[in-house]
Coordinates of C-alpha atoms and ligand atoms in Angstrom, one line a residue:
M1 CA -17.5 -17.9 7.2
R2 CA -14.6 -17.1 9.6
Y3 CA -14.4 -13.5 8.3
E4 CA -17.2 -11.6 6.6
N5 CA -14.9 -8.8 5.5
V6 CA -11.5 -8.7 3.9
I7 CA -9.6 -5.4 3.6
F8 CA -6.7 -5.4 1.0
D9 CA -3.7 -3.2 1.0
L10 CA -3.0 -1.9 -2.5
D11 CA 0.7 -1.5 -3.2
G12 CA 2.5 -4.8 -3.0
V13 CA -0.7 -6.9 -2.4
L14 CA -3.1 -6.2 -5.3
V15 CA -0.6 -4.4 -7.7
S16 CA 3.2 -4.4 -7.9
T17 CA 3.4 -0.6 -7.8
D18 CA 6.1 -1.0 -5.1
E19 CA 8.7 -1.3 -7.8
Y20 CA 7.5 2.0 -9.3
H21 CA 7.7 3.7 -5.9
Y22 CA 11.3 2.4 -5.6
Q23 CA 12.3 3.6 -9.1
A24 CA 10.8 7.1 -8.5
W25 CA 12.4 7.5 -5.1
K26 CA 15.7 6.2 -6.5
K27 CA 15.7 8.9 -9.2
I28 CA 15.1 11.6 -6.5
A29 CA 17.9 10.2 -4.3
D30 CA 20.3 10.1 -7.3
E31 CA 19.4 13.7 -8.3
E32 CA 20.0 14.9 -4.8
G33 CA 23.1 12.8 -4.2
I34 CA 21.6 10.8 -1.3
Y35 CA 22.4 7.2 -0.7
F36 CA 19.3 4.9 -1.2
D37 CA 18.9 1.2 -1.6
R38 CA 16.2 -1.5 -1.5
A39 CA 16.6 -2.1 2.2
I40 CA 15.8 1.5 2.9
N41 CA 13.0 1.2 0.3
N42 CA 11.4 -1.6 2.4
R43 CA 11.0 0.9 5.2
L44 CA 8.8 3.1 2.9
R45 CA 6.2 0.4 2.3
G46 CA 2.7 1.5 3.5
V47 CA 4.2 4.8 4.8
S48 CA 2.8 8.1 3.4
R49 CA 4.7 10.2 0.8
M50 CA 6.0 12.8 3.2
A51 CA 6.9 10.3 5.9
S52 CA 8.8 8.3 3.2
L53 CA 10.7 11.4 2.2
E54 CA 11.8 12.0 5.8
I55 CA 13.2 8.4 5.9
I56 CA 15.2 9.1 2.7
L57 CA 16.5 12.4 4.0
E58 CA 18.0 10.6 7.1
R59 CA 21.0 10.0 4.7
A60 CA 21.1 13.6 3.3
E61 CA 24.1 15.8 4.0
K62 CA 22.2 19.0 4.0
N63 CA 19.0 20.2 5.8
Y64 CA 16.0 20.7 3.6
T65 CA 13.4 23.5 4.2
Q66 CA 9.7 22.6 4.3
A67 CA 9.3 24.2 0.8
E68 CA 12.2 22.1 -0.6
K69 CA 10.7 18.9 0.9
E70 CA 7.3 19.7 -0.6
E71 CA 9.0 20.2 -4.0
L72 CA 10.8 16.9 -3.7
A73 CA 7.6 15.0 -2.8
Q74 CA 5.8 16.6 -5.7
R75 CA 8.7 15.7 -8.1
K76 CA 8.7 12.1 -6.8
N77 CA 5.0 11.9 -7.4
R78 CA 5.4 13.2 -11.0
Y79 CA 8.0 10.5 -11.7
Y80 CA 5.8 7.9 -10.0
Q81 CA 2.7 8.9 -12.1
E82 CA 4.8 8.7 -15.3
L83 CA 5.6 5.1 -14.4
L84 CA 2.0 4.4 -13.5
G85 CA 1.2 5.2 -17.2
N86 CA 2.7 1.7 -18.0
L87 CA 0.1 -0.1 -15.8
T88 CA -2.4 -2.3 -17.6
T89 CA -5.0 -4.9 -16.6
E90 CA -2.2 -7.5 -16.8
D91 CA -0.5 -5.9 -13.8
T92 CA -2.5 -7.2 -10.9
L93 CA -0.5 -9.7 -8.7
N94 CA -0.9 -13.5 -8.9
G95 CA -4.4 -14.7 -8.3
V96 CA -5.9 -11.3 -7.4
R97 CA -8.8 -11.2 -9.9
E98 CA -9.9 -14.8 -9.3
T99 CA -9.7 -14.4 -5.5
L100 CA -11.7 -11.2 -5.5
A101 CA -14.4 -12.8 -7.6
D102 CA -14.4 -16.0 -5.4
L103 CA -14.7 -14.0 -2.2
R104 CA -17.6 -12.0 -3.6
K105 CA -19.3 -15.2 -4.7
N106 CA -19.1 -16.4 -1.1
S107 CA -20.7 -13.1 0.1
V108 CA -17.5 -11.9 1.7
H109 CA -17.4 -8.0 1.6
I110 CA -14.1 -6.7 0.2
A111 CA -12.4 -3.3 0.6
V112 CA -9.2 -1.5 -0.2
G113 CA -7.3 0.2 2.6
S114 CA -4.3 2.1 1.2
S115 CA -2.1 5.0 2.2
S116 CA -1.8 6.0 -1.4
K117 CA -3.3 9.2 -2.7
N118 CA -3.1 7.6 -6.2
T119 CA -5.4 4.6 -5.3
M120 CA -8.3 5.5 -7.6
R121 CA -6.1 6.2 -10.5
I122 CA -4.2 2.8 -10.0
L123 CA -7.5 0.8 -9.6
K124 CA -8.9 2.4 -12.8
Q125 CA -5.8 1.6 -14.7
V126 CA -5.8 -2.1 -13.8
G127 CA -9.6 -2.3 -14.2
L128 CA -10.5 -2.9 -10.6
E129 CA -12.3 0.3 -9.8
N130 CA -15.7 -1.5 -9.5
A131 CA -14.3 -4.6 -7.8
F132 CA -14.7 -3.5 -4.2
D133 CA -17.6 -2.8 -1.8
A134 CA -15.6 0.1 -0.2
I135 CA -12.4 2.0 -0.8
A136 CA -10.5 3.9 1.9
D137 CA -7.3 5.7 0.8
G138 CA -4.6 8.3 1.5
T139 CA -6.8 11.2 0.3
E140 CA -9.3 10.6 3.2
I141 CA -7.0 10.1 6.2
T142 CA -4.9 12.3 8.5
H143 CA -2.5 9.6 9.8
S144 CA -1.0 6.9 7.5
K145 CA 0.0 3.4 8.5
P146 CA 1.1 2.3 11.2
N147 CA -1.8 4.4 12.4
P148 CA -5.0 2.2 12.1
E149 CA -7.1 5.1 10.6
V150 CA -7.3 3.8 7.0
F151 CA -8.4 0.3 8.0
L152 CA -11.0 1.6 10.6
L153 CA -12.4 3.9 7.8
A154 CA -12.6 0.9 5.4
A155 CA -14.4 -1.1 8.1
Q156 CA -16.8 1.8 8.7
K157 CA -17.6 2.1 5.0
L158 CA -18.3 -1.7 4.9
G159 CA -20.5 -1.3 8.1
A160 CA -18.3 -4.0 9.7
K161 CA -16.9 -4.5 13.2
P162 CA -13.1 -4.6 13.3
A163 CA -13.0 -8.0 14.9
N164 CA -14.9 -9.3 11.8
C165 CA -12.2 -8.0 9.4
L166 CA -9.2 -9.7 7.9
V167 CA -6.5 -7.3 6.7
V168 CA -4.1 -8.4 3.9
E169 CA -0.7 -6.6 4.1
D170 CA 2.8 -6.8 2.7
A171 CA 4.3 -4.1 4.9
L172 CA 5.3 -4.0 8.6
A173 CA 3.7 -0.6 9.0
G174 CA 0.4 -2.1 7.6
V175 CA 0.6 -5.1 9.9
N176 CA 0.9 -2.8 12.9
A177 CA -2.0 -0.7 11.6
G178 CA -4.2 -3.8 11.2
C179 CA -3.3 -5.0 14.7
R180 CA -4.0 -1.6 16.2
A181 CA -7.3 -1.6 14.5
G182 CA -8.2 -4.8 16.3
M183 CA -8.3 -6.8 13.1
S184 CA -6.8 -10.1 12.1
V185 CA -3.9 -9.8 9.6
A186 CA -2.7 -12.0 6.8
G187 CA 0.9 -11.2 5.9
I188 CA 2.4 -11.6 2.5
G189 CA 6.1 -11.2 1.4
E190 CA 8.2 -9.4 4.1
A191 CA 5.1 -9.1 6.3
A192 CA 4.7 -12.9 6.4
K193 CA 7.7 -12.9 8.7
S194 CA 6.2 -10.6 11.3
P195 CA 5.4 -12.2 14.7
R196 CA 2.3 -10.0 14.8
I197 CA 0.4 -11.5 11.9
T198 CA -2.5 -14.0 12.3
Y199 CA -1.7 -15.9 9.1
A200 CA 1.2 -16.1 6.7
I201 CA 0.2 -16.4 3.0
R202 CA 2.3 -16.8 -0.2
S203 CA -0.3 -15.2 -2.5
V204 CA -3.8 -13.8 -2.1
A205 CA -5.2 -17.1 -3.5
D206 CA -4.4 -18.6 -0.1
L207 CA -7.1 -16.4 1.4
L208 CA -9.9 -18.6 0.3
S209 CA -9.0 -21.4 2.7
I210 CA -8.5 -18.9 5.6
V211 CA -11.8 -17.0 5.1
D212 CA -14.0 -20.1 4.6
Ligands
LIG1 P1 1.3 8.0 -2.7 P2 -0.2 1.0 0.4 C1 1.5 3.1 0.1 O1 0.5 2.3 -0.4 C2 2.9 2.6 -0.4 O2 3.2 1.3 0.1 C3 3.9 3.6 0.1 O3 5.2 3.2 -0.4 C4 3.6 5.0 -0.4 O4 4.5 6.0 0.0 C5 2.2 5.4 0.1 O5 1.3 4.4 -0.4 C6 1.7 6.7 -0.4 O6 1.6 6.7 -1.8 O7 2.6 8.7 -2.8 O8 0.8 7.4 -4.0 O9 0.2 8.8 -2.0 O10 0.9 0.0 0.6 O11 -0.8 1.6 1.7 O12 -1.3 0.6 -0.6
LIG2 MG1 1.6 -2.3 0.7

């Protein structure tokens, strides 16, 4: 085995919750009269909720107090959680379930490394709460991606050395986090174009040939 451990990003790699993040932030931006589009949304991938809000507020015409920012972040999370209510076991991305099962069959340890504080709720809703050997998420870290903290925590929970881990990411912030953790990175979607990745993949099913 080339890698004994694979650490998956959640949003945009296992589940297409990235669209729900976009819709929830778009609603906030519209309510506040702030310009927001999908290009700006791409900068929010992998970035924590408060850091995402700061990026959106770059286009705001007024200054927001800390209390106002906290209210906006809470409101966004309410809208996001309402949308998460639609998630079913059908909503994992292409090839995810089969690939997770095949990796495990080949004794590869698998983990989730996500900035999201909603990770457990999402995994439960799509029926993947027992699919991983370890889960590290936004509720356990101080610094979100591009800081390597969440991936280092996932590796620690797996009892793995970073050099033995392959990170799977769709976001530039996540690619940078994986590199800073000293891990190899497979990039999917936008992240497949990053010069920092080790492998470009089209779907998680491509992982089997990389890991073996
Ligand atoms: P929450 P990932 C990230 O998840 C999302 O990509 C990012 O858009 C979001 O702001 C962040 O989680 C925090 O999410 O508001 O649910 O705590 O890509 O690291 O799995
Ligand atoms: Mg992601």
